[in-house]
Short mmCIF file of C-alpha atoms in Angstrom, two decimals:
data_model
loop_
_atom_site.label_atom_id
_atom_site.label_comp_id
_atom_site.label_asym_id
_atom_site.label_seq_id
_atom_site.Cartn_x
_atom_site.Cartn_y
_atom_site.Cartn_z
CA MET A 1 113.15 33.60 255.52
CA SER A 2 115.15 35.15 258.28
CA THR A 3 118.93 35.02 258.28
CA TYR A 4 120.17 32.53 260.86
CA LEU A 5 123.48 32.79 262.71
CA ALA A 6 123.32 30.19 265.53
CA THR A 7 124.96 26.81 265.32
CA GLU A 8 123.03 23.96 263.77
CA ALA A 9 123.72 21.74 266.78
CA GLY A 10 120.12 22.00 267.95
CA LEU A 11 118.41 23.69 270.86
CA GLN A 12 120.70 25.44 273.30
CA ASN A 13 119.85 25.66 277.01
CA ASN A 14 117.70 28.74 276.53
CA PRO A 15 115.80 29.03 273.23
CA LEU A 16 115.63 32.80 273.67
CA ASP A 17 119.34 32.91 272.81
CA ILE A 18 118.51 31.51 269.37
CA ILE A 19 115.52 33.81 268.92
CA GLU A 20 117.68 36.78 269.90
CA GLU A 21 120.15 35.87 267.13
CA ILE A 22 117.29 35.69 264.62
CA VAL A 23 116.02 39.09 265.77
CA ILE A 24 119.49 40.66 265.57
CA ALA A 25 120.02 39.21 262.08
CA ASN A 26 116.76 40.86 260.98
CA GLU A 27 117.77 44.16 262.62
CA TRP A 28 114.56 44.34 264.68
CA LEU A 29 114.30 46.36 267.88
CA PHE A 30 114.24 44.23 271.02
CA GLU A 31 114.61 44.24 274.78
CA ARG A 32 115.88 41.44 276.93
CA ASN A 33 115.78 42.70 280.50
CA ALA A 34 115.70 39.18 281.94
CA ASN A 35 117.22 35.88 280.85
CA ASP A 36 113.76 34.33 280.41
CA GLU A 37 111.97 37.19 278.56
CA LEU A 38 112.43 38.78 275.16
CA ILE A 39 110.29 41.56 273.65
CA VAL A 40 110.56 42.42 269.96
CA GLU A 41 108.98 45.38 268.18
CA LEU A 42 108.63 45.75 264.45
CA SER A 43 106.52 47.47 261.85
CA GLY A 44 104.49 45.38 259.49
CA ARG A 45 102.49 46.08 256.39
CA TRP A 46 99.28 47.03 258.23
CA CYS A 47 100.30 47.71 261.81
CA HIS A 48 103.01 47.64 264.44
CA TYR A 49 103.73 44.25 266.08
CA ARG A 50 105.02 43.44 269.53
CA LEU A 51 106.34 39.90 269.99
CA PHE A 52 106.68 38.48 273.50
CA PHE A 53 108.73 35.37 274.24
CA VAL A 54 108.86 33.86 277.74
CA TRP A 55 110.98 30.79 278.51
CA GLN A 56 109.75 28.63 281.41
CA ARG A 57 112.73 26.41 282.12
CA ASP A 58 110.98 24.35 284.83
CA ILE A 59 108.51 22.91 282.28
CA SER A 60 110.63 23.47 279.14
CA ALA A 61 107.96 25.64 277.56
CA LEU A 62 108.32 28.69 275.35
CA GLN A 63 105.33 30.99 275.57
CA PHE A 64 104.88 33.23 272.57
CA SER A 65 102.45 36.03 271.87
CA CYS A 66 102.20 38.56 269.07
CA GLN A 67 100.21 41.69 269.82
CA PHE A 68 98.84 43.77 266.95
CA ASP A 69 98.79 47.55 267.41
CA LEU A 70 95.10 47.80 266.50
CA LYS A 71 92.67 48.75 269.24
CA VAL A 72 89.24 47.14 268.86
CA PRO A 73 86.50 49.71 269.52
CA ALA A 74 83.96 48.75 272.20
CA ALA A 75 81.12 48.78 269.64
CA ARG A 76 82.93 46.16 267.48
CA ARG A 77 84.23 43.77 270.17
CA ASN A 78 81.37 41.26 269.92
CA VAL A 79 81.79 41.00 266.15
CA VAL A 80 85.56 40.66 266.49
CA HIS A 81 85.17 37.97 269.18
CA GLU A 82 82.87 36.02 266.83
CA LEU A 83 85.38 36.34 263.99
CA LEU A 84 88.23 35.18 266.24
CA ALA A 85 86.14 32.19 267.37
CA VAL A 86 85.70 31.14 263.73
CA MET A 87 89.41 31.65 263.02
CA ASN A 88 90.44 29.74 266.15
CA GLY A 89 88.22 26.83 265.13
CA ARG A 90 90.24 26.49 261.92
CA MET A 91 93.69 26.77 263.46
CA TRP A 92 95.87 23.80 264.32
CA LEU A 93 98.21 25.59 266.68
CA GLY A 94 97.81 28.66 268.85
CA HIS A 95 94.84 30.96 269.10
CA PHE A 96 93.79 34.58 268.71
CA GLU A 97 92.25 36.63 271.48
CA ILE A 98 91.56 40.21 272.49
CA CYS A 99 93.85 41.38 275.28
CA PRO A 100 91.49 42.46 278.08
CA GLU A 101 93.78 45.24 279.36
CA ASP A 102 94.13 47.24 276.15
CA CYS A 103 91.59 45.68 273.74
CA MET A 104 94.23 44.78 271.15
CA PRO A 105 94.15 41.50 269.22
CA MET A 106 96.96 39.04 269.82
CA PHE A 107 98.08 35.60 268.75
CA ARG A 108 99.27 33.20 271.46
CA HIS A 109 101.03 29.86 271.32
CA THR A 110 103.16 27.74 273.63
CA LEU A 111 105.85 25.36 272.42
CA LEU A 112 106.75 22.43 274.62
CA LEU A 113 110.44 21.80 274.03
CA ARG A 114 111.33 19.11 276.58
CA GLY A 115 113.79 16.73 274.94
CA SER A 116 113.93 18.75 271.70
CA ARG A 117 116.99 18.15 269.57
CA GLY A 118 117.91 18.47 265.95
CA ASN A 119 115.22 20.56 264.30
CA ALA A 120 114.45 22.76 267.35
CA VAL A 121 116.31 25.63 265.67
CA GLU A 122 114.09 25.35 262.60
CA THR A 123 111.02 25.25 264.86
CA LEU A 124 112.04 28.53 266.48
CA GLU A 125 112.76 30.12 263.09
CA ASP A 126 109.31 29.04 261.90
CA LEU A 127 107.68 30.50 265.01
CA VAL A 128 109.28 33.89 264.40
CA GLU A 129 108.51 33.82 260.68
CA ILE A 130 104.86 32.84 261.16
CA ALA A 131 104.43 35.68 263.64
#
């Protein structure tokens, strides 16, 4: 589990502040050019991952995507789409897709955080860990 540094008081105004602390504690590379966007890059066992977090304050939603640095060849896209459809049918939260711009697989999920208190910090830790 990731090391956590933020206070246990619950969700702060911007959940990206908490995610940034988790990322810093794990010594991952990240960029935060805007208050509502955070991009994290890290190497995994099989590929390189790029995590995107976007906070939409007006609807209290945290959009999350994890892009895998694996380009799907044109000849294999139909098979991969079928596999992702089967996987998505078994998932409770989020979904997998092929990014149309660069043909890389990615996981996407949105957390609705309106009124979140208490265990919101744990929810954000889980989101990062699952990714």
